């Protein structure tokens, strides 16, 4: 029974992927292609002796080092992909429920035995788990091709490349940290996720302007009426990446079950309830 009940939810997730493959799949793929071509161009422009010395230097640095120690450093290479992921997530959340109402596909989904809560939850799971999976997969292919090319170049120049194997293991470990960081970021930024989905379900047009405008208005009224800036300070504190980036597997428990994390999830859940309620109304 539980397995049958999970099938519609899986179908919803698959629908999100198909309808937003440009954001979740092609965006990181295009970024990887650009970076790969740029790196290949730099190598082609460099003298052969400099390329061989650089490969040997890389091999010697990482030879014998623990992948767990190197992985946090290699997370720097994933920063462009994480930025693209967050930008695409922002675009997706603003249109996730708004687009359903705009093209009236919401009528079809409401005629199915799928609740509004399940539909909204599928949007959150898509951002938290599905989209990061595709980004990490693209990164895996990118790292594999890059290190394979470096290995082939090292063999061609008769350079010792054993250390590149440790570099590849560290790259794989860093992908786990990147995925956990993306998942944790969604939970940490759950108030933002709930806020965007609320106005995606509410706004008749321009959900971004509604979401940004109402937030600015609330901040202005707080400052004008009470002379305080608690909302702005709270948002600033949650915008700190160090609060959700995972540099070590031992950080997961500390990040997941902190007071600030649980409070943010609670606030986000209340906003998600608002999005679920607003989804009942069709323009």
Tab-separated table of C-alpha atoms in Angstrom:
chain	number	residue	atom	x	y	z
A	1	UNK	CA	0.000	0.000	0.000
A	2	UNK	CA	2.806	2.441	0.931
A	3	UNK	CA	4.595	1.641	-2.304
A	4	UNK	CA	1.503	2.397	-4.354
A	5	UNK	CA	0.960	5.618	-2.438
A	6	UNK	CA	4.495	6.767	-3.257
A	7	UNK	CA	4.072	6.314	-7.036
A	8	UNK	CA	2.056	9.547	-7.601
A	9	UNK	CA	4.676	11.496	-5.633
A	10	UNK	CA	7.480	10.037	-7.748
A	11	UNK	CA	5.460	10.965	-10.839
A	12	UNK	CA	5.194	14.536	-9.551
A	13	UNK	CA	8.953	14.696	-9.090
A	14	UNK	CA	9.502	13.303	-12.584
A	15	UNK	CA	7.095	15.899	-13.944
A	16	UNK	CA	9.113	18.677	-12.265
A	17	UNK	CA	12.294	17.369	-13.858
A	18	UNK	CA	10.776	17.137	-17.336
A	19	UNK	CA	9.189	20.572	-17.207
A	20	UNK	CA	12.278	22.237	-15.740
A	21	UNK	CA	15.107	20.288	-17.345
A	22	UNK	CA	16.577	23.529	-18.702
A	23	UNK	CA	17.090	24.773	-15.145
A	24	UNK	CA	18.102	21.531	-13.462
A	25	UNK	CA	19.996	19.674	-16.197
A	26	UNK	CA	21.025	21.904	-19.083
A	27	UNK	CA	22.167	24.846	-16.960
A	28	UNK	CA	24.887	22.850	-15.109
A	29	UNK	CA	25.730	20.953	-18.311
A	30	UNK	CA	26.342	24.198	-20.210
A	31	UNK	CA	28.425	25.555	-17.336
A	32	UNK	CA	30.523	22.374	-17.300
A	33	UNK	CA	31.049	22.586	-21.068
A	34	UNK	CA	32.158	26.210	-20.839
A	35	UNK	CA	34.602	25.459	-18.021
A	36	UNK	CA	35.939	22.360	-19.790
A	37	UNK	CA	36.501	24.204	-23.072
A	38	UNK	CA	38.122	27.115	-21.225
A	39	UNK	CA	40.454	24.771	-19.328
A	40	UNK	CA	41.351	22.934	-22.555
A	41	UNK	CA	42.090	26.274	-24.220
A	42	UNK	CA	44.393	27.322	-21.367
A	43	UNK	CA	46.283	24.019	-21.565
A	44	UNK	CA	46.634	24.289	-25.349
A	45	UNK	CA	48.078	27.787	-25.007
A	46	UNK	CA	50.634	26.791	-22.349
A	47	UNK	CA	54.088	25.430	-23.276
A	48	UNK	CA	54.432	21.642	-23.120
A	49	UNK	CA	57.084	21.729	-20.409
A	50	UNK	CA	54.879	23.929	-18.221
A	51	UNK	CA	51.939	21.535	-18.655
A	52	UNK	CA	54.037	18.508	-17.724
A	53	UNK	CA	55.517	20.282	-14.694
A	54	UNK	CA	52.032	21.321	-13.521
A	55	UNK	CA	50.662	17.788	-13.829
A	56	UNK	CA	53.632	16.354	-11.959
A	57	UNK	CA	53.238	19.027	-9.284
A	58	UNK	CA	49.555	18.161	-8.825
A	59	UNK	CA	50.362	14.471	-8.625
A	60	UNK	CA	53.068	14.979	-6.023
A	61	UNK	CA	50.952	17.288	-3.858
A	62	UNK	CA	47.983	14.921	-3.549
A	63	UNK	CA	49.902	11.633	-3.538
A	64	UNK	CA	49.097	9.749	-0.321
A	65	UNK	CA	46.841	12.428	1.169
A	66	UNK	CA	43.522	11.495	2.747
A	67	UNK	CA	40.537	12.261	0.489
A	68	UNK	CA	38.602	13.444	3.562
A	69	UNK	CA	41.235	16.113	4.208
A	70	UNK	CA	41.366	17.333	0.594
A	71	UNK	CA	37.619	17.238	-0.117
A	72	UNK	CA	36.708	20.525	1.659
A	73	UNK	CA	39.348	22.338	-0.418
A	74	UNK	CA	38.010	20.881	-3.659
A	75	UNK	CA	34.551	22.212	-2.812
A	76	UNK	CA	35.865	25.544	-4.118
A	77	UNK	CA	35.729	24.058	-7.631
A	78	UNK	CA	32.003	23.435	-7.169
A	79	UNK	CA	31.180	27.047	-6.248
A	80	UNK	CA	30.092	28.072	-9.802
A	81	UNK	CA	27.784	25.047	-9.962
A	82	UNK	CA	26.288	25.841	-6.556
A	83	UNK	CA	25.673	29.451	-7.603
A	84	UNK	CA	23.916	28.268	-10.764
A	85	UNK	CA	21.896	25.796	-8.679
A	86	UNK	CA	20.701	28.523	-6.290
A	87	UNK	CA	19.809	30.923	-9.112
A	88	UNK	CA	17.867	28.203	-10.936
A	89	UNK	CA	16.135	27.232	-7.682
A	90	UNK	CA	15.051	30.851	-7.198
A	91	UNK	CA	13.607	31.001	-10.716
A	92	UNK	CA	11.921	27.622	-10.259
A	93	UNK	CA	10.281	28.434	-6.923
A	94	UNK	CA	8.855	31.718	-8.191
A	95	UNK	CA	7.166	29.976	-11.106
A	96	UNK	CA	6.462	26.579	-9.555
A	97	UNK	CA	2.840	27.269	-8.557
A	98	UNK	CA	2.289	30.428	-10.589
A	99	UNK	CA	2.812	28.639	-13.901
A	100	UNK	CA	0.250	25.959	-13.002
A	101	UNK	CA	-2.404	28.654	-12.562
A	102	UNK	CA	-1.294	30.610	-15.604
A	103	UNK	CA	-1.694	27.693	-18.021
A	104	UNK	CA	-4.613	26.220	-15.988
A	105	UNK	CA	-2.845	22.874	-15.603
A	106	UNK	CA	-3.747	23.212	-11.918
A	107	UNK	CA	-7.277	22.120	-12.902
A	108	UNK	CA	-5.900	18.844	-14.243
A	109	UNK	CA	-3.803	18.151	-11.151
A	110	UNK	CA	-6.650	19.008	-8.818
A	111	UNK	CA	-8.832	16.515	-10.684
A	112	UNK	CA	-6.298	13.807	-9.868
A	113	UNK	CA	-6.173	12.014	-6.498
A	114	UNK	CA	-3.265	14.258	-5.482
A	115	UNK	CA	-3.647	16.782	-2.683
A	116	UNK	CA	-2.409	20.351	-2.809
A	117	UNK	CA	-0.092	19.535	0.094
A	118	UNK	CA	1.519	16.726	-1.904
A	119	UNK	CA	1.987	19.011	-4.899
A	120	UNK	CA	3.623	21.771	-2.845
A	121	UNK	CA	5.785	19.224	-1.020
A	122	UNK	CA	7.015	17.899	-4.369
A	123	UNK	CA	8.304	21.397	-5.195
A	124	UNK	CA	10.299	21.488	-1.960
A	125	UNK	CA	11.728	17.992	-2.462
A	126	UNK	CA	12.664	18.919	-6.026
A	127	UNK	CA	14.734	21.864	-4.807
A	128	UNK	CA	16.183	20.055	-1.797
A	129	UNK	CA	17.095	16.669	-3.285
A	130	UNK	CA	16.390	16.299	-7.008
A	131	UNK	CA	18.017	19.431	-8.441
A	132	UNK	CA	21.237	18.968	-6.388
A	133	UNK	CA	21.409	15.358	-7.635
A	134	UNK	CA	21.658	16.516	-11.254
A	135	UNK	CA	24.228	19.183	-10.383
A	136	UNK	CA	26.370	16.636	-8.558
A	137	UNK	CA	26.012	14.166	-11.442
A	138	UNK	CA	27.213	16.786	-13.916
A	139	UNK	CA	30.097	17.602	-11.589
A	140	UNK	CA	30.999	13.904	-11.414
A	141	UNK	CA	31.206	13.663	-15.205
A	142	UNK	CA	33.157	16.923	-15.342
A	143	UNK	CA	35.707	15.765	-12.748
A	144	UNK	CA	36.053	12.358	-14.396
A	145	UNK	CA	36.713	13.796	-17.852
A	146	UNK	CA	39.086	16.456	-16.506
A	147	UNK	CA	41.193	13.988	-14.503
A	148	UNK	CA	41.141	11.480	-17.367
A	149	UNK	CA	42.528	14.148	-19.698
A	150	UNK	CA	45.185	15.103	-17.152
A	151	UNK	CA	46.138	11.453	-16.745
A	152	UNK	CA	46.463	10.946	-20.505
A	153	UNK	CA	48.549	14.106	-20.795
A	154	UNK	CA	50.747	12.927	-17.923
A	155	UNK	CA	51.308	9.563	-19.598
A	156	UNK	CA	52.073	11.302	-22.901
A	157	UNK	CA	54.664	13.518	-21.203
A	158	UNK	CA	55.994	10.529	-19.195
A	159	UNK	CA	55.054	12.135	-15.892
A	160	UNK	CA	54.202	10.218	-12.709
A	161	UNK	CA	50.402	10.504	-12.283
A	162	UNK	CA	49.731	8.172	-9.352
A	163	UNK	CA	48.771	11.105	-7.146
A	164	UNK	CA	45.906	11.996	-9.476
A	165	UNK	CA	44.102	8.902	-8.204
A	166	UNK	CA	44.024	10.413	-4.708
A	167	UNK	CA	42.806	13.651	-6.252
A	168	UNK	CA	39.932	11.781	-7.915
A	169	UNK	CA	38.949	10.119	-4.623
A	170	UNK	CA	38.982	13.526	-2.952
A	171	UNK	CA	36.805	14.890	-5.769
A	172	UNK	CA	34.262	12.104	-5.216
A	173	UNK	CA	34.232	12.825	-1.484
A	174	UNK	CA	33.736	16.535	-2.157
A	175	UNK	CA	30.639	15.704	-4.237
A	176	UNK	CA	29.057	14.092	-1.171
A	177	UNK	CA	29.772	17.263	0.796
A	178	UNK	CA	28.374	19.411	-2.020
A	179	UNK	CA	25.130	17.417	-2.116
A	180	UNK	CA	24.734	17.517	1.669
A	181	UNK	CA	25.442	21.260	1.611
A	182	UNK	CA	22.747	21.836	-1.018
A	183	UNK	CA	20.229	19.775	0.960
A	184	UNK	CA	21.109	21.549	4.207
A	185	UNK	CA	20.902	24.921	2.458
A	186	UNK	CA	17.302	24.215	1.465
A	187	UNK	CA	16.385	23.441	5.072
A	188	UNK	CA	18.300	26.446	6.395
A	189	UNK	CA	16.661	28.716	3.813
A	190	UNK	CA	13.233	27.130	4.267
A	191	UNK	CA	11.698	30.525	5.182
A	192	UNK	CA	12.821	31.799	1.779
A	193	UNK	CA	11.514	28.668	0.052
A	194	UNK	CA	8.143	29.032	1.794
A	195	UNK	CA	7.985	32.774	1.067
A	196	UNK	CA	8.637	32.312	-2.653
A	197	UNK	CA	6.138	29.456	-2.981
A	198	UNK	CA	3.537	31.476	-1.065
A	199	UNK	CA	3.678	34.301	-3.592
A	200	UNK	CA	4.021	31.870	-6.468
A	201	UNK	CA	0.644	30.503	-5.380
A	202	UNK	CA	-0.845	33.936	-4.635
A	203	UNK	CA	0.313	36.401	-7.295
A	204	UNK	CA	-1.740	36.771	-10.462
A	205	UNK	CA	1.326	38.157	-12.244
A	206	UNK	CA	4.958	39.042	-11.480
A	207	UNK	CA	5.415	36.829	-8.374
A	208	UNK	CA	8.971	38.101	-7.893
A	209	UNK	CA	7.781	41.694	-7.564
A	210	UNK	CA	5.116	40.617	-5.076
A	211	UNK	CA	7.572	38.595	-2.990
A	212	UNK	CA	10.233	41.313	-2.978
A	213	UNK	CA	7.763	44.190	-2.602
A	214	UNK	CA	5.886	42.752	0.371
A	215	UNK	CA	9.146	41.855	2.109
A	216	UNK	CA	10.495	45.392	1.650
A	217	UNK	CA	7.178	46.831	2.848
A	218	UNK	CA	7.224	44.728	6.038
A	219	UNK	CA	10.817	45.748	6.715
A	220	UNK	CA	9.940	49.421	6.161
A	221	UNK	CA	6.902	49.248	8.470
A	222	UNK	CA	8.957	47.572	11.206
A	223	UNK	CA	11.578	50.299	11.007
A	224	UNK	CA	9.003	53.109	10.770
A	225	UNK	CA	6.642	51.902	13.522
A	226	UNK	CA	9.010	50.252	15.976
A	227	UNK	CA	12.408	51.653	15.041
A	228	UNK	CA	13.882	48.154	14.875
A	229	UNK	CA	15.418	45.990	12.157
A	230	UNK	CA	14.939	42.485	13.513
A	231	UNK	CA	13.682	41.153	10.183
A	232	UNK	CA	16.623	42.541	8.223
A	233	UNK	CA	19.126	41.242	10.797
A	234	UNK	CA	17.503	37.814	10.821
A	235	UNK	CA	17.608	37.585	7.022
A	236	UNK	CA	21.239	38.714	7.031
A	237	UNK	CA	22.161	36.021	9.553
A	238	UNK	CA	20.501	33.318	7.449
A	239	UNK	CA	22.294	34.483	4.314
A	240	UNK	CA	25.644	33.417	5.797
A	241	UNK	CA	26.834	30.342	3.785
A	242	UNK	CA	28.894	29.075	6.718
A	243	UNK	CA	25.619	28.199	8.429
A	244	UNK	CA	24.731	25.485	5.918
A	245	UNK	CA	27.892	24.450	4.062
A	246	UNK	CA	29.089	20.995	5.097
A	247	UNK	CA	32.883	20.721	5.238
A	248	UNK	CA	32.967	17.476	7.190
A	249	UNK	CA	30.530	14.601	7.609
A	250	UNK	CA	30.595	15.206	11.350
A	251	UNK	CA	29.042	18.649	10.704
A	252	UNK	CA	25.773	17.140	9.457
A	253	UNK	CA	24.199	16.483	12.855
A	254	UNK	CA	25.275	19.855	14.215
A	255	UNK	CA	23.808	21.677	11.223
A	256	UNK	CA	20.572	19.681	10.994
A	257	UNK	CA	19.476	19.821	14.619
A	258	UNK	CA	20.560	23.276	15.712
A	259	UNK	CA	17.977	25.617	17.226
A	260	UNK	CA	18.288	28.109	14.368
A	261	UNK	CA	17.785	25.353	11.791
A	262	UNK	CA	14.661	23.969	13.463
A	263	UNK	CA	13.200	27.451	13.957
A	264	UNK	CA	13.763	28.264	10.288
A	265	UNK	CA	12.102	25.020	9.219
A	266	UNK	CA	9.131	25.880	11.440
A	267	UNK	CA	8.761	29.352	9.901
A	268	UNK	CA	9.134	27.899	6.409
A	269	UNK	CA	6.530	25.233	7.137
A	270	UNK	CA	4.010	27.897	8.193
A	271	UNK	CA	4.601	29.748	4.922
A	272	UNK	CA	4.219	26.481	3.008
A	273	UNK	CA	0.852	25.960	4.685
A	274	UNK	CA	-0.088	29.371	3.335
A	275	UNK	CA	0.990	28.286	-0.163
A	276	UNK	CA	-1.087	25.109	0.146
A	277	UNK	CA	-4.127	27.161	1.222
A	278	UNK	CA	-3.685	29.698	-1.595
A	279	UNK	CA	-3.439	26.903	-4.165
A	280	UNK	CA	-7.124	26.175	-3.562
A	281	UNK	CA	-8.016	29.427	-5.304
A	282	UNK	CA	-7.788	29.627	-9.090
A	283	UNK	CA	-7.722	32.894	-11.055
